[in-house]
């Protein structure tokens, strides 16, 4: 079992740091067809980040997500010991910063610190007639997991109208699923779809579709046709990379079907971001050694964006800012400008926003910059903290708090991804602040912008949720909501809704 545990650790590290060739190929395809300036520069950052993560063997994205293992083993294999070995490997990967400590008590919010706890990691066991052990792992972050959606047919859907209990109704659900994700799940994404089952097994089937190769062909002709249709048409929604608007919105669509009971007809959709981290290994059951890597290709030839320096984020007007930022500086910014930050920024996500509603901020943030980010941090022997991954987290979760926090702290800029809602937009206008969209998942790109860690407060919330005081150099993000009432996110959502309505007419009879 010791060797099996080491093999599992190897699988975790490779999955977290090195995207498989089929995913790289899909991203390269998006780069070649993208025409929108903002989406193109987001994709170039993503490509650079993929290369940096591989070269430095650090996490592609800071969000470990819910590590989910699918294990097929021969009859007689000891699943109890295998489960313990997988858990030990997860713990070891967390200790070295390959996984962020991501498992929290659902009631108290306490972070277990090692990614272990009731229900984490998820391990699905299945017996099979082969002699070897097949282990596959998906690391799927919260931003895209939160955009999973389940439909119960028949239903009425925004944009496409009535979706019935047939292939055409399923088609409408899938297009709607892509629409509702917008940029929140770090598009351009991949989707797995489960038709049928019950509410639980439908989602399981959807997630299992993500184990398929991005460029395989469904053996069931109707489903192959549906997958092809979705892949060819979803881009017409115009959501683009990170929801910036553009030509590449969806990179893969895989559909499976299970039987259902007559009363239920579920269509379950698992949305996966571009950071589609899934790998697998075939393990020798006698030695525990890896015999073969799955999803790898003989030469692993296609590796776009292997440059180790950050990709240039050019396209809009570039404006350099250092906190404390003045209201005048903020009012001069407009949607589309690229802001280059130097100096102090401070992280804060869910726990911090809730805390700040009733407590004073531990530091003065007047004119300051708040970064929606839960970084991967490691402490050196001398006590100094080092940033291992530091991309933005989904901002919409903070919508209930953000306007009050901007006012209370006197913030001038909020950095995150996916955009925020009307309440925040109004506050940006009223108090003179901007929302800056960083590139979701570009955790290595942003980690290398951090020159030093100046300190940390509120560690009682755990490493990802604490308030980290970072000193950054040339940290680039795009103004997507300005202080004049403009929101790129609202514009793209409106446009994509209009385009979604073009798909209301039946296609599959
Ligand atoms: S790329 Fe975006 S959605 Fe995916 S895990 Fe990272 S932050 Fe979450």
Coordinates of C-alpha atoms and ligand atoms in Angstrom, one line a residue:
X1 CA 0.0 0.0 0.0
X2 CA 2.9 2.4 0.5
X3 CA 3.7 2.3 -3.2
X4 CA 0.0 2.8 -4.0
X5 CA 0.0 5.8 -1.8
X6 CA 3.0 7.3 -3.6
X7 CA 1.3 6.6 -6.9
X8 CA -1.8 8.5 -5.7
X9 CA 0.4 11.4 -4.6
X10 CA 1.9 11.4 -8.1
X11 CA -1.5 11.4 -9.7
X12 CA -2.6 14.4 -7.5
X13 CA 0.5 16.5 -8.2
X14 CA 0.3 15.8 -12.0
X15 CA -3.5 16.5 -12.1
X16 CA -3.1 19.8 -10.2
X17 CA -0.1 21.1 -12.2
X18 CA -0.2 19.7 -15.7
X19 CA -3.2 19.9 -18.0
X20 CA -3.7 16.9 -20.3
X21 CA -3.2 17.2 -24.1
X22 CA -6.8 17.0 -25.1
X23 CA -7.6 20.0 -22.9
X24 CA -4.6 21.9 -24.2
X25 CA -5.8 21.1 -27.7
X26 CA -9.2 22.6 -27.0
X27 CA -7.7 25.7 -25.5
X28 CA -5.4 26.1 -28.5
X29 CA -8.5 25.8 -30.7
X30 CA -10.2 28.6 -28.8
X31 CA -7.1 30.8 -29.1
X32 CA -7.0 30.4 -32.8
X33 CA -10.7 31.3 -33.3
X34 CA -11.0 34.1 -30.7
X35 CA -11.4 37.6 -32.1
X36 CA -12.5 39.7 -29.2
X37 CA -9.5 41.7 -27.8
X38 CA -10.4 41.2 -24.2
X39 CA -11.1 37.5 -24.5
X40 CA -7.9 37.0 -26.6
X41 CA -5.8 38.6 -24.0
X42 CA -7.5 36.5 -21.3
X43 CA -6.7 33.4 -23.3
X44 CA -3.1 34.4 -23.8
X45 CA -2.8 34.8 -20.0
X46 CA -4.4 31.4 -19.5
X47 CA -2.0 29.8 -22.0
X48 CA 1.0 31.4 -20.2
X49 CA -0.3 30.2 -16.9
X50 CA -0.6 26.6 -18.1
X51 CA 3.0 26.7 -19.1
X52 CA 4.1 28.3 -15.8
X53 CA 2.3 25.7 -13.7
X54 CA 3.8 22.8 -15.6
X55 CA 7.3 24.2 -15.4
X56 CA 7.2 25.1 -11.7
X57 CA 5.0 22.1 -10.8
X58 CA 2.7 24.4 -8.9
X59 CA -1.2 24.4 -9.0
X60 CA -2.7 25.6 -12.3
X61 CA -5.5 27.2 -10.2
X62 CA -5.5 28.0 -6.5
X63 CA -8.9 26.3 -6.2
X64 CA -8.4 22.7 -5.4
X65 CA -12.1 22.1 -5.5
X66 CA -13.5 18.9 -4.2
X67 CA -10.9 16.2 -5.1
X68 CA -13.0 13.4 -6.7
X69 CA -11.5 10.0 -7.4
X70 CA -13.1 7.3 -9.5
X71 CA -11.5 3.9 -8.7
X72 CA -12.1 0.6 -10.6
X73 CA -10.5 -2.3 -8.9
X74 CA -10.4 -6.1 -9.3
X75 CA -12.6 -8.4 -7.1
X76 CA -10.8 -8.9 -3.8
X77 CA -8.9 -5.6 -3.7
X78 CA -9.0 -4.0 -0.3
X79 CA -11.0 -0.8 -0.7
X80 CA -10.6 0.2 3.0
X81 CA -6.8 0.2 2.6
X82 CA -7.0 2.0 -0.8
X83 CA -9.3 4.6 0.7
X84 CA -6.8 5.2 3.6
X85 CA -3.9 5.4 1.1
X86 CA -5.8 8.0 -1.1
X87 CA -6.5 10.1 2.0
X88 CA -2.9 10.0 3.1
X89 CA -1.8 11.1 -0.4
X90 CA -4.3 14.0 -0.3
X91 CA -2.9 15.1 3.1
X92 CA 0.6 14.9 1.8
X93 CA -0.3 16.9 -1.4
X94 CA -1.9 19.6 0.8
X95 CA 1.1 19.9 3.1
X96 CA 3.4 20.7 0.1
X97 CA 1.0 23.2 -1.4
X98 CA -0.1 21.1 -4.4
X99 CA -3.6 21.3 -3.1
X100 CA -5.1 24.2 -1.1
X101 CA -6.6 23.2 2.2
X102 CA -10.2 23.3 1.1
X103 CA -12.3 21.1 3.4
X104 CA -14.3 23.1 5.9
X105 CA -16.9 22.1 8.5
X106 CA -20.3 22.9 6.9
X107 CA -21.7 24.3 10.2
X108 CA -18.7 26.0 11.9
X109 CA -16.7 26.9 8.7
X110 CA -13.6 25.5 10.4
X111 CA -11.0 24.4 7.9
X112 CA -9.6 20.9 8.6
X113 CA -6.2 22.1 7.1
X114 CA -5.5 18.8 5.3
X115 CA -8.4 18.4 2.9
X116 CA -9.8 15.5 5.0
X117 CA -13.1 15.4 6.7
X118 CA -16.6 13.9 6.4
X119 CA -17.2 13.4 2.7
X120 CA -13.9 14.8 1.5
X121 CA -12.2 13.7 -0.6
X122 CA -14.9 12.0 -2.7
X123 CA -14.0 8.5 -3.7
X124 CA -16.2 6.3 -5.9
X125 CA -15.3 2.6 -5.9
X126 CA -16.4 0.1 -8.5
X127 CA -15.4 -3.5 -9.1
X128 CA -14.5 -4.7 -12.5
X129 CA -13.3 -7.9 -14.2
X130 CA -9.9 -6.6 -15.1
X131 CA -6.8 -7.4 -13.1
X132 CA -5.5 -3.9 -12.7
X133 CA -6.6 -0.8 -10.8
X134 CA -7.9 2.2 -12.8
X135 CA -7.9 5.5 -10.8
X136 CA -9.1 8.8 -12.3
X137 CA -9.1 12.1 -10.5
X138 CA -10.9 15.4 -11.2
X139 CA -10.1 18.6 -9.4
X140 CA -13.1 20.8 -10.2
X141 CA -13.2 24.2 -8.4
X142 CA -16.1 26.0 -6.7
X143 CA -16.5 28.7 -9.4
X144 CA -17.6 26.1 -12.0
X145 CA -19.1 23.6 -9.5
X146 CA -21.5 26.4 -8.4
X147 CA -22.7 26.7 -12.0
X148 CA -23.8 23.1 -12.3
X149 CA -27.5 23.1 -12.9
X150 CA -30.3 20.5 -13.0
X151 CA -33.5 20.8 -15.0
X152 CA -36.7 18.8 -14.5
X153 CA -38.6 18.5 -17.8
X154 CA -40.9 19.8 -19.0
X155 CA -40.1 23.3 -18.0
X156 CA -40.1 26.9 -19.2
X157 CA -36.6 28.4 -19.8
X158 CA -35.5 32.0 -20.1
X159 CA -34.7 32.8 -23.7
X160 CA -35.6 29.4 -25.3
X161 CA -39.1 28.9 -23.9
X162 CA -40.7 25.6 -23.4
X163 CA -38.4 22.6 -23.1
X164 CA -40.3 19.3 -23.5
X165 CA -39.4 15.7 -22.6
X166 CA -37.4 15.0 -25.8
X167 CA -34.1 15.5 -27.4
X168 CA -35.0 19.1 -28.4
X169 CA -35.9 19.9 -24.8
X170 CA -32.6 18.5 -23.7
X171 CA -30.9 20.7 -26.4
X172 CA -32.6 23.8 -24.9
X173 CA -31.5 22.9 -21.4
X174 CA -27.9 22.5 -22.4
X175 CA -27.8 25.9 -24.2
X176 CA -29.5 27.5 -21.2
X177 CA -26.9 25.9 -18.9
X178 CA -24.1 27.5 -20.9
X179 CA -25.9 30.8 -20.8
X180 CA -26.5 30.9 -17.1
X181 CA -22.9 30.1 -16.4
X182 CA -21.8 33.3 -18.1
X183 CA -18.1 33.9 -17.1
X184 CA -18.6 32.9 -13.5
X185 CA -17.3 29.4 -14.0
X186 CA -14.2 30.7 -15.8
X187 CA -15.3 30.1 -19.4
X188 CA -14.5 28.9 -22.0
X189 CA -15.7 25.7 -20.3
X190 CA -16.5 22.0 -20.8
X191 CA -19.8 20.5 -19.9
X192 CA -20.9 17.0 -18.9
X193 CA -24.6 16.2 -19.2
X194 CA -26.5 13.4 -17.6
X195 CA -29.9 12.6 -19.0
X196 CA -32.3 10.7 -16.8
X197 CA -31.5 8.9 -13.5
X198 CA -32.8 10.6 -10.3
X199 CA -31.6 13.9 -8.9
X200 CA -28.5 12.3 -7.4
X201 CA -27.5 9.9 -10.1
X202 CA -28.2 12.4 -12.8
X203 CA -25.5 14.7 -11.4
X204 CA -23.2 11.7 -11.0
X205 CA -23.7 10.7 -14.6
X206 CA -23.0 14.3 -15.7
X207 CA -19.7 14.4 -13.8
X208 CA -18.7 11.0 -15.2
X209 CA -19.0 12.5 -18.7
X210 CA -16.1 14.7 -17.8
X211 CA -14.0 11.6 -17.6
X212 CA -14.3 11.2 -21.4
X213 CA -11.7 12.6 -23.7
X214 CA -12.5 16.1 -25.0
X215 CA -12.3 15.0 -28.6
X216 CA -13.9 11.5 -28.5
X217 CA -17.2 10.6 -30.3
X218 CA -20.2 9.4 -28.5
X219 CA -21.1 5.8 -29.5
X220 CA -24.8 6.6 -29.4
X221 CA -25.6 8.4 -32.7
X222 CA -28.4 10.7 -31.3
X223 CA -26.1 11.8 -28.5
X224 CA -23.2 12.2 -30.8
X225 CA -25.3 14.5 -33.0
X226 CA -26.5 16.5 -30.0
X227 CA -22.9 16.9 -28.7
X228 CA -21.8 18.1 -32.1
X229 CA -24.7 20.5 -32.4
X230 CA -24.0 22.1 -29.0
X231 CA -20.4 22.4 -29.7
X232 CA -21.0 24.1 -33.0
X233 CA -23.7 26.5 -31.8
X234 CA -22.9 27.4 -28.1
X235 CA -20.2 29.8 -29.2
X236 CA -22.9 31.9 -30.9
X237 CA -24.0 33.0 -27.5
X238 CA -21.0 35.3 -27.5
X239 CA -20.1 34.9 -23.8
X240 CA -16.4 34.4 -24.6
X241 CA -13.5 33.8 -22.2
X242 CA -14.2 34.9 -18.7
X243 CA -17.5 36.3 -19.9
X244 CA -15.7 39.2 -21.6
X245 CA -17.7 38.6 -24.9
X246 CA -16.0 36.8 -27.8
X247 CA -16.0 33.8 -30.2
X248 CA -15.0 31.0 -27.8
X249 CA -17.5 30.0 -25.1
X250 CA -17.6 26.2 -25.0
X251 CA -14.7 23.8 -25.5
X252 CA -16.4 20.5 -25.1
X253 CA -19.8 18.8 -24.6
X254 CA -20.3 15.2 -23.5
X255 CA -23.7 13.6 -22.9
X256 CA -24.7 10.4 -21.3
X257 CA -28.1 8.8 -20.7
X258 CA -29.5 6.6 -17.9
X259 CA -32.9 5.1 -17.5
X260 CA -35.4 7.1 -15.4
X261 CA -38.7 6.5 -13.8
X262 CA -41.8 7.7 -15.9
X263 CA -42.6 10.5 -13.5
X264 CA -39.2 12.2 -13.7
X265 CA -37.1 13.5 -16.5
X266 CA -33.9 15.2 -15.3
X267 CA -31.2 16.9 -17.3
X268 CA -28.2 17.5 -15.1
X269 CA -25.3 19.6 -16.3
X270 CA -21.8 19.6 -14.7
X271 CA -19.9 22.8 -15.9
X272 CA -16.2 22.6 -15.8
X273 CA -13.9 25.6 -16.3
X274 CA -11.0 25.8 -18.7
X275 CA -8.8 24.5 -15.9
X276 CA -10.1 21.1 -16.6
X277 CA -7.8 19.1 -14.3
X278 CA -8.5 15.4 -14.8
X279 CA -6.0 12.6 -15.2
X280 CA -5.8 8.9 -14.5
X281 CA -3.5 6.0 -14.0
X282 CA -3.5 2.3 -14.3
X283 CA -1.9 0.8 -11.3
X284 CA -0.4 -2.7 -10.8
X285 CA -2.4 -4.2 -8.0
X286 CA 0.6 -6.3 -6.8
X287 CA 3.2 -3.6 -6.6
X288 CA 1.0 -0.4 -6.4
X289 CA 3.2 1.2 -9.1
X290 CA 1.8 3.2 -12.0
X291 CA 1.8 1.1 -15.2
X292 CA 0.3 3.7 -17.5
X293 CA -0.9 7.3 -17.5
X294 CA -4.4 7.9 -18.9
X295 CA -5.2 11.0 -21.0
X296 CA -1.5 11.5 -21.8
X297 CA -0.3 11.1 -25.4
X298 CA 3.0 9.4 -26.5
X299 CA 4.7 12.7 -27.1
X300 CA 2.4 15.1 -25.3
X301 CA 3.3 17.3 -28.3
X302 CA 0.8 20.1 -28.0
X303 CA 1.8 22.5 -25.3
X304 CA 0.6 26.0 -26.1
X305 CA 1.8 28.8 -23.9
X306 CA 4.8 27.3 -22.3
X307 CA 6.4 30.7 -21.8
X308 CA 7.5 31.1 -18.2
X309 CA 6.9 34.8 -18.0
X310 CA 3.5 36.3 -17.6
X311 CA 1.6 36.8 -20.8
X312 CA 1.2 40.5 -21.7
X313 CA -2.2 41.8 -21.0
X314 CA -2.4 44.4 -23.7
X315 CA -5.4 45.5 -25.6
X316 CA -7.0 48.3 -23.7
X317 CA -5.5 51.5 -22.3
X318 CA -3.1 50.7 -19.6
X319 CA -3.2 52.7 -16.3
X320 CA -0.8 52.2 -13.4
X321 CA -2.2 52.6 -9.9
X322 CA -0.8 52.4 -6.4
X323 CA -2.9 52.4 -3.3
X324 CA -4.0 54.6 -1.7
X325 CA -5.9 55.5 -4.9
X326 CA -7.7 58.8 -5.3
X327 CA -11.3 59.2 -6.4
X328 CA -10.1 61.3 -9.3
X329 CA -7.9 58.4 -10.5
X330 CA -10.9 56.0 -10.3
X331 CA -13.3 58.3 -12.1
X332 CA -10.9 58.5 -15.1
X333 CA -11.2 54.7 -15.6
X334 CA -13.7 53.2 -18.0
X335 CA -14.7 49.6 -18.9
X336 CA -12.0 48.0 -21.0
X337 CA -9.1 49.8 -19.4
X338 CA -6.3 47.6 -18.1
X339 CA -5.1 48.5 -14.6
X340 CA -1.6 47.7 -13.6
X341 CA -1.4 47.6 -9.8
X342 CA 1.8 48.1 -7.8
X343 CA 2.0 48.2 -4.1
X344 CA -0.4 46.8 -1.4
X345 CA -3.5 44.8 -2.0
X346 CA -5.4 42.7 0.5
X347 CA -7.3 39.5 0.1
X348 CA -10.8 38.9 1.4
X349 CA -13.5 36.5 0.4
X350 CA -16.6 34.9 2.0
X351 CA -15.6 34.8 5.7
X352 CA -13.9 38.2 5.6
X353 CA -16.9 39.9 4.0
X354 CA -19.3 38.5 6.6
X355 CA -16.9 39.4 9.4
X356 CA -16.4 43.0 8.2
X357 CA -20.1 43.7 8.3
X358 CA -20.0 43.7 12.1
X359 CA -16.3 44.2 12.9
X360 CA -13.6 46.8 12.2
X361 CA -11.1 46.0 9.5
X362 CA -7.7 45.0 11.0
X363 CA -5.9 47.5 8.6
X364 CA -6.9 50.8 7.2
X365 CA -8.1 50.2 3.6
X366 CA -9.0 53.8 2.8
X367 CA -8.2 54.2 -1.0
X368 CA -7.2 50.5 -0.9
X369 CA -7.7 47.4 -3.1
X370 CA -9.6 44.3 -1.9
X371 CA -8.8 41.1 -3.8
X372 CA -11.3 38.3 -3.9
X373 CA -8.8 35.5 -3.6
X374 CA -8.1 32.4 -1.5
X375 CA -4.5 31.8 -2.1
X376 CA -2.4 28.7 -1.6
X377 CA 0.3 29.7 1.0
X378 CA 3.2 27.9 2.4
X379 CA 5.2 28.9 5.5
X380 CA 9.0 28.6 5.4
X381 CA 11.1 27.4 8.4
X382 CA 11.9 31.1 9.2
X383 CA 8.2 31.9 9.5
X384 CA 7.9 33.8 6.2
X385 CA 4.8 33.1 4.1
X386 CA 5.2 32.3 0.4
X387 CA 2.4 32.5 -2.2
X388 CA 2.1 29.3 -4.3
X389 CA -1.0 30.2 -6.2
X390 CA -3.2 33.3 -6.2
X391 CA -5.9 33.7 -8.9
X392 CA -9.2 35.4 -8.3
X393 CA -12.3 33.7 -6.9
X394 CA -15.9 34.2 -8.0
X395 CA -17.0 37.6 -6.9
X396 CA -20.8 37.2 -7.1
X397 CA -20.8 35.4 -3.8
X398 CA -19.9 38.7 -2.1
X399 CA -22.7 40.6 -3.8
X400 CA -24.9 40.8 -0.6
X401 CA -22.0 42.5 1.3
X402 CA -19.9 44.3 -1.2
X403 CA -21.7 47.7 -1.4
X404 CA -21.6 48.1 2.4
X405 CA -18.0 47.0 2.6
X406 CA -16.9 49.5 -0.1
X407 CA -18.7 52.3 1.8
X408 CA -17.5 51.3 5.2
X409 CA -13.8 50.8 4.3
X410 CA -13.5 53.5 1.7
X411 CA -12.3 51.0 -0.9
X412 CA -11.3 52.2 -4.4
X413 CA -11.0 48.9 -6.2
X414 CA -12.3 45.4 -5.9
X415 CA -10.6 42.6 -7.8
X416 CA -12.3 39.3 -8.6
X417 CA -13.7 37.3 -11.4
X418 CA -17.1 36.9 -13.1
X419 CA -18.4 40.4 -12.2
X420 CA -20.9 41.6 -9.6
X421 CA -24.5 42.7 -9.6
X422 CA -26.5 45.9 -9.6
X423 CA -26.1 46.7 -5.9
X424 CA -22.3 46.8 -6.2
X425 CA -22.5 48.7 -9.5
X426 CA -24.5 51.4 -7.8
X427 CA -22.0 51.5 -4.9
X428 CA -19.1 51.9 -7.4
X429 CA -20.9 54.9 -8.9
X430 CA -21.9 56.4 -5.6
X431 CA -18.5 56.0 -3.7
X432 CA -16.1 56.2 -6.6
X433 CA -14.7 52.7 -7.0
X434 CA -14.1 50.1 -9.8
X435 CA -14.4 46.4 -10.2
X436 CA -11.3 44.8 -11.8
X437 CA -11.7 41.4 -13.5
X438 CA -8.6 39.3 -13.1
X439 CA -8.2 36.2 -15.2
X440 CA -9.8 33.3 -13.4
X441 CA -7.6 30.3 -12.8
X442 CA -4.4 32.2 -13.7
X443 CA -3.0 31.3 -10.3
X444 CA 0.7 31.2 -11.3
X445 CA 0.5 34.3 -13.4
X446 CA -0.8 36.3 -10.4
X447 CA 1.4 34.5 -7.8
X448 CA 4.5 35.7 -9.7
X449 CA 3.1 39.3 -9.4
X450 CA 3.4 39.1 -5.6
X451 CA 6.7 40.6 -4.5
X452 CA 6.3 39.8 -0.8
X453 CA 3.7 39.0 1.8
X454 CA 3.5 41.8 4.3
X455 CA 1.4 40.0 6.9
X456 CA -1.9 38.2 7.6
X457 CA -4.9 38.8 9.8
X458 CA -7.9 36.8 10.7
X459 CA -6.2 33.5 10.4
X460 CA -8.9 32.0 12.5
X461 CA -10.8 31.6 9.2
X462 CA -8.1 29.3 7.8
X463 CA -5.5 30.0 5.1
X464 CA -7.8 30.6 2.1
X465 CA -10.2 32.8 4.0
X466 CA -7.7 34.9 6.0
X467 CA -6.9 38.5 5.0
X468 CA -3.4 38.4 3.4
X469 CA -1.6 41.6 2.9
X470 CA 0.3 41.3 -0.4
X471 CA 2.7 43.7 -2.1
X472 CA 2.4 43.3 -5.8
X473 CA 4.3 44.4 -8.9
X474 CA 2.6 44.8 -12.3
X475 CA -0.6 43.0 -11.3
X476 CA -2.9 43.4 -14.3
X477 CA -6.6 43.3 -14.4
X478 CA -9.3 44.7 -16.6
X479 CA -12.0 47.3 -15.6
X480 CA -15.2 45.5 -16.3
X481 CA -17.4 47.6 -14.0
X482 CA -16.6 51.3 -13.7
X483 CA -17.8 54.2 -11.6
X484 CA -20.0 55.6 -14.4
X485 CA -22.6 52.9 -14.2
X486 CA -21.2 50.6 -16.9
X487 CA -20.9 46.9 -16.5
X488 CA -19.4 44.6 -19.2
X489 CA -21.0 41.7 -17.4
X490 CA -24.5 43.1 -17.7
X491 CA -23.9 43.9 -21.3
X492 CA -22.7 40.4 -22.2
X493 CA -25.5 38.8 -20.3
X494 CA -28.1 40.8 -22.1
X495 CA -26.5 40.1 -25.5
X496 CA -26.2 36.4 -24.8
X497 CA -29.8 36.3 -23.7
X498 CA -30.9 37.8 -27.0
X499 CA -28.8 35.3 -28.8
X500 CA -30.2 32.4 -26.7
X501 CA -33.7 33.3 -28.0
X502 CA -32.5 32.5 -31.5
X503 CA -32.4 28.8 -30.4
X504 CA -36.1 28.7 -29.4
X505 CA -37.2 27.0 -32.6
X506 CA -37.1 23.1 -32.6
X507 CA -34.1 21.5 -34.2
X508 CA -34.4 17.8 -33.3
X509 CA -37.9 16.6 -34.1
Ligands
LIG1 S1 -10.3 28.2 -13.2 FE1 -11.9 29.4 -12.2 S2 -13.7 28.0 -11.9 FE2 -11.9 26.8 -12.4 S3 -11.2 26.2 -10.4 FE3 -10.0 28.0 -11.0 S4 -11.2 29.7 -10.1 FE4 -12.5 27.9 -10.0

